[in-house]
Coordinates of C-alpha atoms in Angstrom, one line a residue:
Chain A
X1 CA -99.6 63.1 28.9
X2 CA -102.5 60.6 29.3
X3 CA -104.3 59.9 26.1
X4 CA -107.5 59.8 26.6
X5 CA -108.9 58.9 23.5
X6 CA -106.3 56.0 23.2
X7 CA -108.1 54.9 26.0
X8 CA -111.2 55.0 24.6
X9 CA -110.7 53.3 21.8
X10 CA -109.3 50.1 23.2
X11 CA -111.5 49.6 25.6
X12 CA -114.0 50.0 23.1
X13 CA -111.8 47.9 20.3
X14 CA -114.9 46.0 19.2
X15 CA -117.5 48.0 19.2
X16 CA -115.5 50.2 15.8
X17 CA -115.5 47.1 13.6
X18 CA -119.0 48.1 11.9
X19 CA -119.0 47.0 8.6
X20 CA -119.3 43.6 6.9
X21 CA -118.5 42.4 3.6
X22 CA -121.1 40.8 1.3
X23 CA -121.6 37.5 1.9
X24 CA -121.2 36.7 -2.1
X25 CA -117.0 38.8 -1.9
X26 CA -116.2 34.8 -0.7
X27 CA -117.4 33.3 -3.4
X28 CA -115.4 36.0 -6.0
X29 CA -112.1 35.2 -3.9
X30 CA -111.8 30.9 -3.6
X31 CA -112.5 31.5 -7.5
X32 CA -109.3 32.9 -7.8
X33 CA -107.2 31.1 -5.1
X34 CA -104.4 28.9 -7.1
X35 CA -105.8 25.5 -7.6
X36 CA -103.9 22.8 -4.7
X37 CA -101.4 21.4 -7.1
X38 CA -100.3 24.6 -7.6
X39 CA -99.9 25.4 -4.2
X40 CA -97.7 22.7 -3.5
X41 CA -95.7 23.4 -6.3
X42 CA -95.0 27.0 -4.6
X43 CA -94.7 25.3 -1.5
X44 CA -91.5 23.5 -2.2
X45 CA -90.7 27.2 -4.2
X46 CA -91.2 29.2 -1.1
X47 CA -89.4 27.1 1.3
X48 CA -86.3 28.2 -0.3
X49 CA -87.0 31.3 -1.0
X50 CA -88.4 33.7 1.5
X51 CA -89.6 37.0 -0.6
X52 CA -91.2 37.2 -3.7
X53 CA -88.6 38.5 -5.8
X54 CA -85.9 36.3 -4.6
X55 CA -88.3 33.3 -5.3
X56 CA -88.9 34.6 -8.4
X57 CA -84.9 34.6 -9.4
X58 CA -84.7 31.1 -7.4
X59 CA -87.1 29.6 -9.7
X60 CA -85.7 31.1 -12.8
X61 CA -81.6 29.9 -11.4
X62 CA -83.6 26.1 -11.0
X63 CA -84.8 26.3 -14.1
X64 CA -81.9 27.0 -15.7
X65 CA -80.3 24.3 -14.2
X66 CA -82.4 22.1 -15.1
X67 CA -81.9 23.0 -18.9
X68 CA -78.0 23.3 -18.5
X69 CA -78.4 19.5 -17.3
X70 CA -80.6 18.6 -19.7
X71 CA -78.1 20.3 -22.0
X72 CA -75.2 18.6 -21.0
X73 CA -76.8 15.0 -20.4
X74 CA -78.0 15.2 -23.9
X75 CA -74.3 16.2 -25.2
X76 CA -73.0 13.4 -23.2
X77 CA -75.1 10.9 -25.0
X78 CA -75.1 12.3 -28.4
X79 CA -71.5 12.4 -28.2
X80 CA -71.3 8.8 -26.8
X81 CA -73.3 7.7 -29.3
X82 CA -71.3 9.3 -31.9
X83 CA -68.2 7.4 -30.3
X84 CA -70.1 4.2 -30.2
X85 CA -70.7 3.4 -33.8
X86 CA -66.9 5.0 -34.9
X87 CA -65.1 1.9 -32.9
X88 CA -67.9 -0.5 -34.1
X89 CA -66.9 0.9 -37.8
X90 CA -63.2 0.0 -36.8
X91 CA -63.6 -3.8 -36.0
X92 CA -66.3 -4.3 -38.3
X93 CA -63.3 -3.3 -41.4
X94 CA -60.7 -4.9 -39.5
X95 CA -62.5 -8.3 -39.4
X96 CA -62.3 -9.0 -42.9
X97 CA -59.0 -7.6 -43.5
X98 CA -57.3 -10.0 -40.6
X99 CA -53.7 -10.9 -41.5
X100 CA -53.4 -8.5 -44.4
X101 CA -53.8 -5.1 -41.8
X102 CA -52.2 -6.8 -38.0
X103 CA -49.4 -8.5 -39.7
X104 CA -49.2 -7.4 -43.3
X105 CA -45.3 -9.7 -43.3
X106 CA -47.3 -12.5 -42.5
X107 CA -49.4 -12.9 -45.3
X108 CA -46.4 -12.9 -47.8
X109 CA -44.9 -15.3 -45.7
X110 CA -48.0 -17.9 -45.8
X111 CA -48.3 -17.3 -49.4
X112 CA -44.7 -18.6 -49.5
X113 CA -44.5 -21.6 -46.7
X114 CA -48.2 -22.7 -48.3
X115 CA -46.6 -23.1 -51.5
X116 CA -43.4 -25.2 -50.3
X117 CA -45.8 -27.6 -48.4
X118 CA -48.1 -28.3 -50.7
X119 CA -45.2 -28.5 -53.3
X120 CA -43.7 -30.9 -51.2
X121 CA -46.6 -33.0 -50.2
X122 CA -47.6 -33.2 -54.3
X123 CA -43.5 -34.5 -54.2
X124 CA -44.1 -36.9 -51.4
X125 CA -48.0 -38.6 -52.7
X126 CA -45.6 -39.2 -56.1
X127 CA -43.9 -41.7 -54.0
X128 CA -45.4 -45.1 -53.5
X129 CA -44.8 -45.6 -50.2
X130 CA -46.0 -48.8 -49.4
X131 CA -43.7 -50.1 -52.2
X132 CA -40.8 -48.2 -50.2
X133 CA -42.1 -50.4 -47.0
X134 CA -42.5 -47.2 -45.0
X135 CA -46.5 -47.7 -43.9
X136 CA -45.1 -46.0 -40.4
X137 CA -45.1 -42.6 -41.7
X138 CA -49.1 -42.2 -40.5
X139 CA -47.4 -40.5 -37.5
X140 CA -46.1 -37.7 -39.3
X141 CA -49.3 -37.5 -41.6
X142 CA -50.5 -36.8 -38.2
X143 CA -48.0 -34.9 -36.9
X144 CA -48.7 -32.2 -39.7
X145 CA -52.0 -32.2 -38.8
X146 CA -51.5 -31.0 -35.6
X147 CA -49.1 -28.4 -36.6
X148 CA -52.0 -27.6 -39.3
X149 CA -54.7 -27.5 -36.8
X150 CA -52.3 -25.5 -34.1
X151 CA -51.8 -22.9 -37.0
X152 CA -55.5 -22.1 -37.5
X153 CA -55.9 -21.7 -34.1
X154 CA -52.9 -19.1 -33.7
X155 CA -54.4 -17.5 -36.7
X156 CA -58.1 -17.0 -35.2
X157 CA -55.9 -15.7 -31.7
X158 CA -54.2 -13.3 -34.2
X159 CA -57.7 -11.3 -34.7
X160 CA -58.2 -11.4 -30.7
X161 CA -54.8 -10.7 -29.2
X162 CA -53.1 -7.3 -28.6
X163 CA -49.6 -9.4 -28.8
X164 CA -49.5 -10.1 -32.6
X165 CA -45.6 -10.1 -32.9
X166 CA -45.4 -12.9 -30.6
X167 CA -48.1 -14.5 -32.5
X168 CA -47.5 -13.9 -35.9
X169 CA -43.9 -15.5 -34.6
X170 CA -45.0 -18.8 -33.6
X171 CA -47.2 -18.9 -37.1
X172 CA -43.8 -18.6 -39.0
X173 CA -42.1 -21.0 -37.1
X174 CA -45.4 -23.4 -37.8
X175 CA -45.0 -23.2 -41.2
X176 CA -41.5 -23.5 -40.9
X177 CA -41.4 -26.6 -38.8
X178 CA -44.0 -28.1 -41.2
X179 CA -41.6 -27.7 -44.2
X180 CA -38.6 -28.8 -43.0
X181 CA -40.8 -31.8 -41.6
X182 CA -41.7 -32.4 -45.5
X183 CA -38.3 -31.6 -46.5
X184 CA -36.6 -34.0 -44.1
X185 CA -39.4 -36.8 -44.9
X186 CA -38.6 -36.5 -48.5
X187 CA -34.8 -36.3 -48.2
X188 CA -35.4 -39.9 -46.6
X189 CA -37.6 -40.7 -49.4
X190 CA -35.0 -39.9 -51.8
X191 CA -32.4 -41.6 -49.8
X192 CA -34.3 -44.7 -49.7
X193 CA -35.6 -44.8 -53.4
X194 CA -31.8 -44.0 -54.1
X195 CA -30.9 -47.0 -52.0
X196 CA -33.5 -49.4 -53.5
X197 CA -33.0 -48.2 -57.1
X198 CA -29.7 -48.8 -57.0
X199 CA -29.8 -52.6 -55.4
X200 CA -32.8 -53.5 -57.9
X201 CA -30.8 -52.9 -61.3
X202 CA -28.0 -54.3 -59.5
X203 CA -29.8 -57.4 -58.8
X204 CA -30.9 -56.8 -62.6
X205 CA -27.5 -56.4 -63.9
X206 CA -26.8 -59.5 -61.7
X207 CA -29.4 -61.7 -63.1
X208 CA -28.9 -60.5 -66.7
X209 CA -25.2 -61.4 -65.7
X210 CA -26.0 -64.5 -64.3
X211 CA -28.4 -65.5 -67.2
Chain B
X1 CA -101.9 34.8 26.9
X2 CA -105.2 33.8 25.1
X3 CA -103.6 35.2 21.7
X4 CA -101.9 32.7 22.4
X5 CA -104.3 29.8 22.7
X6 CA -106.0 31.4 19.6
X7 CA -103.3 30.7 17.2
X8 CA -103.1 27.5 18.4
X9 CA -106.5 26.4 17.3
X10 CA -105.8 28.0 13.8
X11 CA -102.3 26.3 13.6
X12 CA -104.1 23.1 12.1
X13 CA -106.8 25.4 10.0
X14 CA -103.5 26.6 8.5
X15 CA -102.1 24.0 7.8
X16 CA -104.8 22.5 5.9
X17 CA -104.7 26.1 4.0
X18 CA -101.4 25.5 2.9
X19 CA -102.4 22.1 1.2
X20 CA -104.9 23.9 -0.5
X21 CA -108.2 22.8 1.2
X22 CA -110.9 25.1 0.0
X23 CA -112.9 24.3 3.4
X24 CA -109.8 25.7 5.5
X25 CA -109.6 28.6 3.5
X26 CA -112.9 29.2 3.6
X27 CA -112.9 29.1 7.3
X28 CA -110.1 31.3 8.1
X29 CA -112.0 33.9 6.0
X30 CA -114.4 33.4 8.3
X31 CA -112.7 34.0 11.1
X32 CA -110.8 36.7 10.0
X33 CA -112.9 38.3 7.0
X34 CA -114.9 40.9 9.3
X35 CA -111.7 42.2 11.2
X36 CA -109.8 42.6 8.0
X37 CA -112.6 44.3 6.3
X38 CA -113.0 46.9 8.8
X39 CA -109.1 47.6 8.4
X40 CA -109.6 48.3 4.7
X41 CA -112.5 50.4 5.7
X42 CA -110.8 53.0 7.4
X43 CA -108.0 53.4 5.3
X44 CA -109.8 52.9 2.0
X45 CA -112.9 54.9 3.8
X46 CA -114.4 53.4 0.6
X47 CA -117.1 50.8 0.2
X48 CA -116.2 49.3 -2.7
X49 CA -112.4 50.1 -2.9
X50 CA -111.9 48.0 0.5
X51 CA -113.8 44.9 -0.6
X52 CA -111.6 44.4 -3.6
X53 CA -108.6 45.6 -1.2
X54 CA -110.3 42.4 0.9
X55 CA -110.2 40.3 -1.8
X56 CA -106.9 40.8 -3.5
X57 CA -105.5 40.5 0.3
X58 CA -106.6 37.4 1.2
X59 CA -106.0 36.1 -2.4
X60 CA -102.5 36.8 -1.8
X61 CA -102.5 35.0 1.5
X62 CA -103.9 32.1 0.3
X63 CA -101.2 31.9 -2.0
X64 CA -98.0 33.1 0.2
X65 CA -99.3 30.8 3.0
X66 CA -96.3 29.0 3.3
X67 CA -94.8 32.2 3.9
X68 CA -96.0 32.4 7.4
X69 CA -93.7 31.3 9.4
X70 CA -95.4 31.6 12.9
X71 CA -93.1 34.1 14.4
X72 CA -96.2 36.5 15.0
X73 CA -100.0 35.2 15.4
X74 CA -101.8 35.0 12.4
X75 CA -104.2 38.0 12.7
X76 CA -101.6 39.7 13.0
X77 CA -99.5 38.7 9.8
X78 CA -103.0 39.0 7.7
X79 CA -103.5 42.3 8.7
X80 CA -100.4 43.7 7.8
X81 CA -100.9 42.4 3.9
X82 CA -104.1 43.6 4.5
X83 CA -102.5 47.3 5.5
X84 CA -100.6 46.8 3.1
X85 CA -102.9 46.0 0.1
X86 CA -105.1 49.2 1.6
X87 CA -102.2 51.6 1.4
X88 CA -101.1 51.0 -2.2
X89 CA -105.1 50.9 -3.0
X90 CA -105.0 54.3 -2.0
X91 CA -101.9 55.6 -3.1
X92 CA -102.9 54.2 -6.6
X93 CA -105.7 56.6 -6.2
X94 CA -104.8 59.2 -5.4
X95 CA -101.0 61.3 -4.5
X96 CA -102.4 62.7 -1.2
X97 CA -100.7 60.1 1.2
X98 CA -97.2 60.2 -0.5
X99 CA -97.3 64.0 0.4
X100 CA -98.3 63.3 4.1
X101 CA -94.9 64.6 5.7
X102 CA -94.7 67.7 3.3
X103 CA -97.7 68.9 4.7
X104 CA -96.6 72.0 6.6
X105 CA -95.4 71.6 10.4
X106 CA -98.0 73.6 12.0
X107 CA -98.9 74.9 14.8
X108 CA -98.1 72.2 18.2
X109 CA -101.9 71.4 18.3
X110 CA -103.5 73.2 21.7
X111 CA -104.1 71.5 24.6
X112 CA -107.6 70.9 24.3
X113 CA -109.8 70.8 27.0
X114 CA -111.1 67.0 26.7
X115 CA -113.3 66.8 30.2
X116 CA -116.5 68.1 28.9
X117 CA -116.0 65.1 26.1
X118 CA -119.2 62.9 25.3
X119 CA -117.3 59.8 24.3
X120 CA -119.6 57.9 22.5
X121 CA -118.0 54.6 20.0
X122 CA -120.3 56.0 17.1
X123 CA -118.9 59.2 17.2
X124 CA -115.8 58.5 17.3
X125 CA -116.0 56.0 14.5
X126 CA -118.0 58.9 12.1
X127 CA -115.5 61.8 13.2
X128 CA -112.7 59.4 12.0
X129 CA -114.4 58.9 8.7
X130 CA -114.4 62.8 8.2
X131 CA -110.7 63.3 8.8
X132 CA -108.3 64.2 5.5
X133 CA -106.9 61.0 4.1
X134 CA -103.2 61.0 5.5
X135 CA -104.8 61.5 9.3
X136 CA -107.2 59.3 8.7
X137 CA -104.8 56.5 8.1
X138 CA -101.7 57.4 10.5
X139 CA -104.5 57.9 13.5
X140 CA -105.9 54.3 12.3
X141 CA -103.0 52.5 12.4
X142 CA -102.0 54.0 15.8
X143 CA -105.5 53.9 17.6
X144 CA -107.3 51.0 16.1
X145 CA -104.8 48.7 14.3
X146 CA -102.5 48.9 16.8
X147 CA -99.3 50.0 15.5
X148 CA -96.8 51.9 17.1
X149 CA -94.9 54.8 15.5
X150 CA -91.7 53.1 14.6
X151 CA -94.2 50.6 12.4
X152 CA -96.7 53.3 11.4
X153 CA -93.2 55.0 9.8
X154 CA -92.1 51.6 8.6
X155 CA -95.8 51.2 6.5
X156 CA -95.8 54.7 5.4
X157 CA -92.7 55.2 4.3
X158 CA -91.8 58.1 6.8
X159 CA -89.9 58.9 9.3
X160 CA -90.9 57.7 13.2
X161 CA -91.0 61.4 14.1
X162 CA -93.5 62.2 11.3
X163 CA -95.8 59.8 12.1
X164 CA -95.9 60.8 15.8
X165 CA -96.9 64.5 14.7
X166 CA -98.7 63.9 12.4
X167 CA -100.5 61.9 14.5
X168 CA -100.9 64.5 17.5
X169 CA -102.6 66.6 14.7
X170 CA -105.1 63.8 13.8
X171 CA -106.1 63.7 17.1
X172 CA -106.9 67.0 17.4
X173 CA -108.4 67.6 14.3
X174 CA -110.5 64.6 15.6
X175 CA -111.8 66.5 18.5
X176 CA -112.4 69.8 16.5
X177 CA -114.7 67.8 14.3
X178 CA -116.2 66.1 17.2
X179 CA -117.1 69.0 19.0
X180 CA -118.9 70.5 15.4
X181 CA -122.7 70.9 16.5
X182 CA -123.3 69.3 13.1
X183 CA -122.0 66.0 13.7
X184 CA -124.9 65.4 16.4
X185 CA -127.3 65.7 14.1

């Protein structure tokens, strides 16, 4: 069946699009069109999106990952920061302790060496040793202070290294070598003044003898 | 074939729409304003009622530009936010149109003797304006706006079937009133 008024009206199409809208309806409409920055915002939103309310749950899923980043970043810092100053707290009250908290043996043991050597060398300036005719024993005086000097250096390592047994060994041994340096020096000390004691009131005896 | 060429030329006006250039906008409501208005006309059959229909539809182009993604010309995506704004304008107003495929079957509308017809544009046009709301708009759509059935029922929320009787009843309701001596005068 041929429709006749179908016909009629699209070859006609035009001629029913009367009515106009007032000129001013333009003016009411850009007023509310979203401002450009807005637009591009939406832009990027509808991209992605497709229909309204899928945009709409889109935008709210971004947005909440954005916070749970936010989130988490901010955790990550705050606890890094809390980390931070906890380790700082632990070498800060580890450097003044030194010997007494990494090698708590050692400290009685320095006590104890410091005293022998400087017991000893207070037993050793008592001798004159120029009357004794030993002026050669500058090379142990210097010999000691290498041993001295080595052992302040092994101390400052102590605070550094993460081997302290092996440290805190060679320290001992140190302030062993030194004393039995001083003890052997003043063995010889006493051996000589033995030795020159005993010829000198000999000689004395001898001259009183012979006088 | 010179749709075709037509949506070329607005290709770069859109564009420029989508980045928000008031002077684009401005001229695609130009282009597009007097077509669109006519649409809201018929459905709305109100003065008033289809300029803010006008409005709100092309505000919501403007914004949901990006939205177009080519796949029909651009006439032809407006209008159908424009049907669209009309329709809910309407069904805001009044329940009529939601009750469109309730209204009773009816008898299979005559075959009317359609020789003797003075077809004239402007009667037409008026007798269209007299019909009942929910044959106003399903004859609209169909005759003017361009819409087959299968859309018309898509739009309307009804059935394909519905809007092709409904719309066989339109069109002779259309003649009845067209052939009422009134009219002429």
């Amino acid at each position: 069946m041929e429709d006749r008024l179908k016909k009629f009206v699209s070859e006609n199409r035009e001629e029913f699009d009367v009515f106009e809208p007032r000129p001013e309806l333009w003016q009411q409409i850009c007023q509310q069109i979203p401002p450009p920055q807005k637009e591009t915002t939406k832009v990027i939103k509808f991209n992605f999106g497709g229909h309204g309310s899928l945009t709409a749950d889109m935008m709210l899923m971004r947005v909440a990952a954005a916070i749970l980043l936010l989130l988490g970043c901010g955790l990550t810092l705050y606890l890094a920061k809390l980390n931070v100053p906890e380790t700082a707290n632990n070498l800060a009250t580890v450097q003044p302790a030194t010997i007494r908290n990494i090698a708590p043996e050692l400290a009685d043991a320095e006590v104890y060496y410091i005293n022998q050597i400087e017991e000893k060398e207070k037993r050793l300036s008592a001798y004159d040793l120029k009357v004794l005719g030993l002026d050669g024993t500058n090379e142990i005086d210097r010999e000691l202070a290498r041993l001295d000097s080595s052992y302040n250096q092994l101390k400052k390592q102590l605070l550094s290294t993460p081997n302290t047994e092996r440290v805190v060994e060679a320290m001992i041994q140190n302030l062993r070598i030194r004393t039995q340096v001083l003890n052997h020096q003043l063995e010889i000390l006493q051996n000589i003044n033995k030795e020159t004691l005993q010829p000198t009131s000999e000689t004395q005896t001898n001259e009183k003898t012979n006088v | 074939m010179e749709k075709i060429s037509y949506q070329d030329v607005n290709q770069h006006v859109i564009e420029r729409c989508r980045n928000g250039e008031n002077r684009a906008q401005y001229e695609l409501y130009k282009l597009y304003s007097k077509a669109m208005f006519n649409v809201c006309m018929r459905i709305t059959n109100d003065y008033a009622e289809a300029e803010d229909v006008l409005q709100e539809a092309f505000i919501s182009a403007f914004k949901n530009m990006h939205s177009y993604k080519g796949e029909a010309s651009f006439g032809s995506w407006l209008k159908r936010i424009v049907v669209n704004a009309s329709i809910n304008a309407i069904r805001k107003r009044r329940e009529e149109v939601v009750a469109l495929d309730e209204r009773e079957a009816g008898e299979i509308p005559d075959q009317v003797d359609e020789d003797d017809m003075e077809w004239q544009v402007e009667k037409v046009r008026a007798a269209i304006q007299k019909l009942p709301e929910g044959y106003r708009i399903v004859l609209t759509l169909y005759l003017l706006e361009g819409y087959d059935h299968a859309e018309i029922g898509e739009i309307l929320k009804i059935s394909e079937s519905t809007s092709k009787s409904q719309y066989s009843r339109a069109r002779k309701k259309l003649i009845d009133i067209m052939r009422e001596p009134q009219l002429v005068a």
